[in-house]
Coordinates of C-alpha atoms in Angstrom, one line a residue:
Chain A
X1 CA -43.9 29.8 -34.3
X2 CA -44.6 26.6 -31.8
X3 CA -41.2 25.0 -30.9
X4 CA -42.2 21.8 -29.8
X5 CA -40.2 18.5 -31.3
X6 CA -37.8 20.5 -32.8
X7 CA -35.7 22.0 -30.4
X8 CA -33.0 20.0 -30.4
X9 CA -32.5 20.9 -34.1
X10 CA -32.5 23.9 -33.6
X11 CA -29.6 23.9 -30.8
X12 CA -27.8 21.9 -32.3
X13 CA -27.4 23.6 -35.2
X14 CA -26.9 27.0 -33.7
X15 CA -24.2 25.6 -31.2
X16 CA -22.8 23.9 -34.9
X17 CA -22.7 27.6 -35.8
X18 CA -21.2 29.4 -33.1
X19 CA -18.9 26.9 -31.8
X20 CA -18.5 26.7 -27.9
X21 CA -21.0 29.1 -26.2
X22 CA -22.9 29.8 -23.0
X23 CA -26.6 29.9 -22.9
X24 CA -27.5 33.3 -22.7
X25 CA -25.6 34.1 -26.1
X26 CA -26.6 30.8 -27.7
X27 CA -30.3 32.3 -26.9
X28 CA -29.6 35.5 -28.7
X29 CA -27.8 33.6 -31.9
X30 CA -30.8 31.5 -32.2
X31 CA -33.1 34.3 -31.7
X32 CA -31.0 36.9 -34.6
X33 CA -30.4 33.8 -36.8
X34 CA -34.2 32.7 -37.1
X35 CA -35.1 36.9 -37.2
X36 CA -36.9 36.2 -34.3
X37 CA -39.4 33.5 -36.0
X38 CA -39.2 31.1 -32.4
X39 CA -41.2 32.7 -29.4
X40 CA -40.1 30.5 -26.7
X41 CA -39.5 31.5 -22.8
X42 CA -35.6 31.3 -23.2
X43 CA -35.7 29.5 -19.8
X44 CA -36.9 26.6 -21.4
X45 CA -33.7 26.3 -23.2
X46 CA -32.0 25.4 -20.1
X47 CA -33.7 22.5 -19.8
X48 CA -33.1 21.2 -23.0
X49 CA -29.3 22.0 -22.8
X50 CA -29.0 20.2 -19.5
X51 CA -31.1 17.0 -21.5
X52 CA -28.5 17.1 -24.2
X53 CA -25.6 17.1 -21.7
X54 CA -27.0 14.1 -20.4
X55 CA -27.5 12.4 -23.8
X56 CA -24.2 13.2 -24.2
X57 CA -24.1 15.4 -27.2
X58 CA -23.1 18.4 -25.6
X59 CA -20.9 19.3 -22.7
X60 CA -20.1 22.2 -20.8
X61 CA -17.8 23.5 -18.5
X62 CA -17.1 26.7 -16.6
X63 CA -15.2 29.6 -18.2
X64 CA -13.9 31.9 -16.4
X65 CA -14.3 35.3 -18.1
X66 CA -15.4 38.8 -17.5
X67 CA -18.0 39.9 -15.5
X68 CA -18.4 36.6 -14.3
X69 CA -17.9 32.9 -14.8
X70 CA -19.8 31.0 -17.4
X71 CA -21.1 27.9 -18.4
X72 CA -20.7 27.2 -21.6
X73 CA -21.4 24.5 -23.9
X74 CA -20.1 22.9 -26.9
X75 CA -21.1 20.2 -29.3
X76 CA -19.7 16.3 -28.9
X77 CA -18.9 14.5 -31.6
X78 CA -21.8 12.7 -30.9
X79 CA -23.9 16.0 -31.3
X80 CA -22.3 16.4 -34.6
X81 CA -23.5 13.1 -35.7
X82 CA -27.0 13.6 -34.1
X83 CA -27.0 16.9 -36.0
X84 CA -26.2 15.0 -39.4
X85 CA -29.2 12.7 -38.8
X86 CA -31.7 15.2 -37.6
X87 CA -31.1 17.3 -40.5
X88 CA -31.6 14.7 -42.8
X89 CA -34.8 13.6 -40.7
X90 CA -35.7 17.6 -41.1
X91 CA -35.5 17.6 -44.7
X92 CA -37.7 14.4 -45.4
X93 CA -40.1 16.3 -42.9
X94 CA -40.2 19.4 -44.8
X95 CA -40.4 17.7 -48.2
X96 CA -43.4 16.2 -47.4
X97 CA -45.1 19.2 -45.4
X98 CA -44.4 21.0 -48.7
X99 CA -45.5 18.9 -51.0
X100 CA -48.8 18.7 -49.3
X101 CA -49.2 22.2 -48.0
X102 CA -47.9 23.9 -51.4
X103 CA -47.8 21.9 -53.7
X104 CA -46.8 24.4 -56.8
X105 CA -44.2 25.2 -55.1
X106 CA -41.7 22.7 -54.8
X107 CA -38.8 24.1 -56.4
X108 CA -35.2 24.3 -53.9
X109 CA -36.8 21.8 -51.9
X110 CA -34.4 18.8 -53.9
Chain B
X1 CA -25.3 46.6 22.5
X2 CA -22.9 49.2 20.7
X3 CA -22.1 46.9 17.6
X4 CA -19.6 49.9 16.2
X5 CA -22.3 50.7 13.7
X6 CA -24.2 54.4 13.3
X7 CA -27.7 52.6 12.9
X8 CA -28.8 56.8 12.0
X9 CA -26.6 56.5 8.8
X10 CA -27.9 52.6 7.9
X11 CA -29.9 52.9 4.5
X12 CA -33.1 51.2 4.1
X13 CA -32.6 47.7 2.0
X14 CA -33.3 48.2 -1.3
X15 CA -36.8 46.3 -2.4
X16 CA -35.6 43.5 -4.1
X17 CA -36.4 43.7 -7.8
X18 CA -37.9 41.6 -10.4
X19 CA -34.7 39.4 -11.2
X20 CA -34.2 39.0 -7.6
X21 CA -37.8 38.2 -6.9
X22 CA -37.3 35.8 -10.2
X23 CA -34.2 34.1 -8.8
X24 CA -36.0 33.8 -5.2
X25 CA -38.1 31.9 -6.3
X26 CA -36.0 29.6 -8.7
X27 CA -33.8 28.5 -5.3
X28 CA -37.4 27.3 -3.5
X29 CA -38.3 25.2 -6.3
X30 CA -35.1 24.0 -7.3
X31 CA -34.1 23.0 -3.2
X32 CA -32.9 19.6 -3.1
X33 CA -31.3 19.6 -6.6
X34 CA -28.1 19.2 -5.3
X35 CA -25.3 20.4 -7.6
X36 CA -27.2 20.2 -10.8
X37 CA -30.0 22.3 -9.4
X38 CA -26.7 25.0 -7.8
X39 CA -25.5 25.1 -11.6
X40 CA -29.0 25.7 -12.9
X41 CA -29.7 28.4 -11.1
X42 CA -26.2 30.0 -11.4
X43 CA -26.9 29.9 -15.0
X44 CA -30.4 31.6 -14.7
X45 CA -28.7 34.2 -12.8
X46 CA -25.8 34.5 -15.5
X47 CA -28.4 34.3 -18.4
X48 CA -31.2 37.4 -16.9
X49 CA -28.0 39.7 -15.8
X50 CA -27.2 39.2 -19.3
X51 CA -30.3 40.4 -20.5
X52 CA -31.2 43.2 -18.0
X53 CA -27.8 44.3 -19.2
X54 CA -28.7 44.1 -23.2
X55 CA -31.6 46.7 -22.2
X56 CA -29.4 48.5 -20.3
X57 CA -27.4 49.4 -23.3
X58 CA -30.4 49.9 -25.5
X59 CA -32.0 53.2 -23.3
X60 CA -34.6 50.7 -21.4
X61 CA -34.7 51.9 -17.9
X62 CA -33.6 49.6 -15.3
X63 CA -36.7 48.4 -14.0
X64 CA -38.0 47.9 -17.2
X65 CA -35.3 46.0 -18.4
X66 CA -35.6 43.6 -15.2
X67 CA -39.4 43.2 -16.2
X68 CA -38.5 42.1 -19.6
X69 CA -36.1 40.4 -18.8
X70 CA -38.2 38.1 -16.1
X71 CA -41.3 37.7 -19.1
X72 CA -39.0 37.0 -22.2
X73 CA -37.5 33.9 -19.6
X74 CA -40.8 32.6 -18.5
X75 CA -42.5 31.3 -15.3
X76 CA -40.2 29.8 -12.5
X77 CA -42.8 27.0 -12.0
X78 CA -42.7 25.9 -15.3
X79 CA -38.4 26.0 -15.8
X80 CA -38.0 24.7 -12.3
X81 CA -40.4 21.6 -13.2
X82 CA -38.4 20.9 -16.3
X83 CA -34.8 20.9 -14.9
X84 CA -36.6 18.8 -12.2
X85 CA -37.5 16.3 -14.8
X86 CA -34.5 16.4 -16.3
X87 CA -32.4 15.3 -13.8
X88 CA -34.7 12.9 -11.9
X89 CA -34.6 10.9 -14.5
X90 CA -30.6 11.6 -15.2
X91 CA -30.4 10.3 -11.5
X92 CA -32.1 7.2 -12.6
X93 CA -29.6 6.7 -15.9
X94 CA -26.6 7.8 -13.7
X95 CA -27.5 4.5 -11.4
X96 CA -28.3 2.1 -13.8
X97 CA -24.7 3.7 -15.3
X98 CA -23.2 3.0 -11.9
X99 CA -24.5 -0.5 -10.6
X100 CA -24.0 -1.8 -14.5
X101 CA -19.9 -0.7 -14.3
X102 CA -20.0 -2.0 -10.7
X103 CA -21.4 -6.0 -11.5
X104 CA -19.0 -5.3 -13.8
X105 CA -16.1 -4.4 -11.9
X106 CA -17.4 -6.9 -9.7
X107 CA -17.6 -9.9 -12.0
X108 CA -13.9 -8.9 -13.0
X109 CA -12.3 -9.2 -9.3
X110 CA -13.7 -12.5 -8.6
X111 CA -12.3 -13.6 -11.8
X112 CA -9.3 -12.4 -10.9
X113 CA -9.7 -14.4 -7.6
X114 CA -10.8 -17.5 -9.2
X115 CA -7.9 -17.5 -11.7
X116 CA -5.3 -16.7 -9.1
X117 CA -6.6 -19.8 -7.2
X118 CA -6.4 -22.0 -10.3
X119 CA -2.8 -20.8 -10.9
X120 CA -1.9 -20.8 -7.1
X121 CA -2.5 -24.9 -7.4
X122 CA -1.9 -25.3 -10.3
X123 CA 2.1 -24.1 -8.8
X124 CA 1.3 -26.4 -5.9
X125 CA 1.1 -29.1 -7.9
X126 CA 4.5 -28.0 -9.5
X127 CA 6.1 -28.1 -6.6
X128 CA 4.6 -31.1 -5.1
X129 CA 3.8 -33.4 -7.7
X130 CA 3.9 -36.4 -5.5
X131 CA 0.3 -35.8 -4.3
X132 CA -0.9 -35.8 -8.0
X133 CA -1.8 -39.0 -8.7
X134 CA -3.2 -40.2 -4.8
X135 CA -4.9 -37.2 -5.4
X136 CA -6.7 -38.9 -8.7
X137 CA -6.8 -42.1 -7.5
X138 CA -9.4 -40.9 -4.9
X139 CA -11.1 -39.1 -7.4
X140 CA -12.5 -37.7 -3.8
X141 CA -12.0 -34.3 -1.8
X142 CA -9.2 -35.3 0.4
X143 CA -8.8 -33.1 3.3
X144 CA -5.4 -33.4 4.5
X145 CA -4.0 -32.9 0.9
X146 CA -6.0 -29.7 -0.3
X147 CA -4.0 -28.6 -2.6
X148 CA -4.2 -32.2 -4.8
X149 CA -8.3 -31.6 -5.0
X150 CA -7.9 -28.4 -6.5
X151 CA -4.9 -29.9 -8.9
X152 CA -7.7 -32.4 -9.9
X153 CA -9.7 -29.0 -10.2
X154 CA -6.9 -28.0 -12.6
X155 CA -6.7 -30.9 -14.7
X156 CA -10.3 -31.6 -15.2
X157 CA -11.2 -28.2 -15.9
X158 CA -13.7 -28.1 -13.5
X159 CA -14.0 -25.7 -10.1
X160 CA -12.1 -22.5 -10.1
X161 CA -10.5 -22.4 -13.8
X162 CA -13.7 -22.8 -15.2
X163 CA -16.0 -20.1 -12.7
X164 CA -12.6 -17.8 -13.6
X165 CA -12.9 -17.8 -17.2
X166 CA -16.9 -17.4 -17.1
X167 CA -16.3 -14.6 -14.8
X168 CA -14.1 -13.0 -16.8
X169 CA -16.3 -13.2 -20.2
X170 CA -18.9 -11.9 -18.2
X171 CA -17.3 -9.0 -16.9
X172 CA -16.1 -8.5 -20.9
X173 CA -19.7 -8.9 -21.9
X174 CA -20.8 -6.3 -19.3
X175 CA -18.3 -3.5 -19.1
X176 CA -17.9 -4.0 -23.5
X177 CA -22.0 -3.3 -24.0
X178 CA -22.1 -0.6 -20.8
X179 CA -19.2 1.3 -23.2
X180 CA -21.0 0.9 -25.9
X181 CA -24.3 2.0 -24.5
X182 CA -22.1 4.9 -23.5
X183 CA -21.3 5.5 -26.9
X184 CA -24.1 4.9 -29.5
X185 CA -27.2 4.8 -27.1
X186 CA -26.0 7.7 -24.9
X187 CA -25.8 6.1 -21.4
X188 CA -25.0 8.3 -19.2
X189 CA -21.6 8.0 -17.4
X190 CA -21.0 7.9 -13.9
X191 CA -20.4 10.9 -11.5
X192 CA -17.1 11.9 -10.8
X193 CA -17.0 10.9 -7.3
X194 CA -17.6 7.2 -8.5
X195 CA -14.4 5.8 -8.1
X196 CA -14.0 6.8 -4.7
X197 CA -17.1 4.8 -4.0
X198 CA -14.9 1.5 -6.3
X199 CA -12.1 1.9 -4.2
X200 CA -13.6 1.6 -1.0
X201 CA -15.5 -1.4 -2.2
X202 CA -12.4 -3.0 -4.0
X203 CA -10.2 -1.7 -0.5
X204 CA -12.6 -3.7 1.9
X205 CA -12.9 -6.7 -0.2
X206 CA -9.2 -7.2 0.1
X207 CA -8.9 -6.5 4.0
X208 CA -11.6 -8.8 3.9
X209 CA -10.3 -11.7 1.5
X210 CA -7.1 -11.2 3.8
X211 CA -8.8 -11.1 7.4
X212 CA -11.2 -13.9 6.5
X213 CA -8.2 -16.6 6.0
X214 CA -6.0 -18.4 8.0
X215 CA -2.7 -17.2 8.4
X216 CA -0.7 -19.8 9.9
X217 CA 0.6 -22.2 7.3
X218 CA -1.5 -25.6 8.0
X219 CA 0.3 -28.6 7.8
X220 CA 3.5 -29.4 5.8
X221 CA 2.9 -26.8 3.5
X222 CA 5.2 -23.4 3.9
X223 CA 2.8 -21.6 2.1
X224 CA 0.1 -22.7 0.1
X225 CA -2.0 -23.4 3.0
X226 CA -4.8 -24.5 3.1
X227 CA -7.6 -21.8 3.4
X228 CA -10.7 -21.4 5.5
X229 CA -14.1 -23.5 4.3
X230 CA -15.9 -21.1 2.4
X231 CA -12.8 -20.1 0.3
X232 CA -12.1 -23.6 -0.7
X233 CA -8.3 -24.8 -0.8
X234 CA -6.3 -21.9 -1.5
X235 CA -2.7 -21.3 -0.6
X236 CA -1.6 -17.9 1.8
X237 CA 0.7 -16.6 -0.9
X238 CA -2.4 -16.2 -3.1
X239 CA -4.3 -14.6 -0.1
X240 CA -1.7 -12.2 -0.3
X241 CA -1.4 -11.4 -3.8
X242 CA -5.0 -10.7 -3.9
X243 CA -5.7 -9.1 -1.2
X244 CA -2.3 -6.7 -2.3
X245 CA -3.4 -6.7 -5.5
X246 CA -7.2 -5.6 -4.3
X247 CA -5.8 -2.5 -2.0
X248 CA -3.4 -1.4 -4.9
X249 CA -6.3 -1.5 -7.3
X250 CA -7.9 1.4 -4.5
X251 CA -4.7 3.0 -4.6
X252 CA -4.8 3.3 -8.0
X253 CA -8.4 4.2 -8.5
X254 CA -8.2 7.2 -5.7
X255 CA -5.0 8.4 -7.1
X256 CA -6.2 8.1 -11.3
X257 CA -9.1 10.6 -9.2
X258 CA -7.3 12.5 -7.8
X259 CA -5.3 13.5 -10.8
X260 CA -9.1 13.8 -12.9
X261 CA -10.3 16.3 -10.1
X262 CA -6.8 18.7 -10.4
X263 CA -6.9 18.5 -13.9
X264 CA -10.7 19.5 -14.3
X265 CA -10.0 22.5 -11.6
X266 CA -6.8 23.8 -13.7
X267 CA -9.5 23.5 -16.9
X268 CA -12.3 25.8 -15.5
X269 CA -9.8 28.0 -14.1

């Protein structure tokens, strides 16, 4: 499934999930929690972390753990409001996809 | 040359493998990142060790694993460019960040400056009230009695109480909306070096503010001299508070940096 424009969401929400995490293992937790709906080069994930960091709605810092240092990242309190607004962005979205695409069924989508 | 080495025992390098290959090639395209293009790449390493290892563990042999590893993270080219992107234009919010907080800072210190002028006369004037009213009468600039001009300065709100107070509802105005910007449109902040660069700046301009006037009390005043031409009529004592005042702001700056940087190194360790 194509990515593109919703990214963000979708680390955002995961990070909202796991709490503090570094990238590899956010990766995998989007990857298991979506059953492996996204194909995306993982790399491109970096990118977008490193965008939020600058947007200020994550941060990161290194941890030093075993086998080796990481750098992992947690969400601001900014990213938690971002989250809030995307999500509600997300549901108007979907709404309306579904209305149009299916439109018998449009039950759980309240 | 006997280095100390049996060169008979040395084993042939290994062939580097695909992760290596991978990584290679990240560090060309990502020279002259500086430290956000270091990280990057020590997070690329972090992140396909990871995975070559998650293979490991699942039977793939190792070569295999590395191969997968290097297609499920996608072309160098394409990451590189993107992390490239992403920080150019972080350099470019990181500056506008920077020279906003320093007008800023900037527009704060000269209404400092101003303000300690006004108050330096207007004590001037306290102690030598005589010179008040000649000083009025002329309704002029008169040179041998500085100090009066600037207490007509004083009392007509004109000159350096007025520039003072503008200066310091600028310097509101600015650092208020950077913080803001900060905090609802995402502005990025400055680096953490930044204060080193304030304190030299703040540093100079008080050797400066010092060097730049005369010393030597002029005329029958002890100390509130009058100052050089381009500083208008202010007193030594004030040159002194300022410029004091300027060099302990740099003090203060390098240390509150210092004490950032040691805290942020206990953190990560």
């Amino acid at each position: 499934m194509e990515l593109r424009g919703h990214l963000d969401l979708l680390l955002l929400g995961t990070l909202h999930q796991t709490g503090p995490v570094h990238g590899y293992a956010l990766i995998v937790a989007l990857r298991d929690r979506s059953d492996g709906a996204f194909k995306l080069p993982e790399g491109t994930v970096y990118p977008a972390l490193h965008r939020l960091e600058r947007d200020g709605l994550i941060d990161s810092e290194w941890y030093t753990g075993k086998p080796r240092r990481r750098r992992v990242y947690r969400l601001t309190p900014s990213g938690a409001a971002a989250l809030t607004a995307k999500r509600r962005e997300w549901r108007t979205f979907a709404r309306g996809v579904q209305a149009i695409v299916e439109p018998d069924v449009r039950e759980g989508w309240a | 040359m006997d280095v100390g080495v049996d060169v008979s025992d040395r084993k042939r390098p290994e062939a580097p493998g695909d992760v290596d290959r991978h990584l290679d090639e990240m560090f060309n395209r990502l020279a002259g990142t500086g430290a956000a293009g270091r990280r990057a790449l020590a997070e690329v390493e972090d992140h396909l060790r990871d995975a070559v290892a998650d293979e490991l563990t699942q039977g793939v042999p190792a070569r295999q694993a590395e191969r997968n590893a290097v297609a499920r993270f996608g072309p160098p080219a394409r990451i590189a460019g993107q992390l490239r992107r992403t920080h150019r234009v972080a350099s470019g919010a990181v500056m506008l960040s920077g020279a906003w907080l320093l007008i800023g800072l900037a527009a704060l210190m000269l209404a400092a400056i101003r303000l300690a002028k006004t108050l330096d006369v207007a004590i001037q004037l306290r102690l030598h009230p005589e010179r008040l009213p000649r000083c009025v009468e002329q309704g002029t600039d008169p040179v041998p009695d500085g100090i009066a001009a600037c207490g007509v300065d004083v009392l007509t709100g004109n000159g350096s109480a007025r520039t003072g107070v503008i200066m310091l509802l600028l310097a509101v105005v600015l650092l208020a909306s950077r913080w803001l910007a900060i905090r609802l449109a995402g502005l990025a902040p400055v680096p953490r070096r930044f204060p080193l660069l304030v304190a030299a700046l703040v540093a100079a301009s008080g050797i400066f503010l010092f060097l730049l006037h005369p010393i030597t009390p002029y005329g029958q005043h002890l100390v509130g001299a009058r100052g050089g031409v381009p500083f208008g009529w202010t007193g030594l004592w004030h040159q002194i508070i300022v410029s004091g005042l300027t060099l302990l702001t740099a003090l203060i700056t390098v240390g509150g940096y210092l004490v950032r940087t040691r805290q942020t190194r206990a953190r990560e360790e």
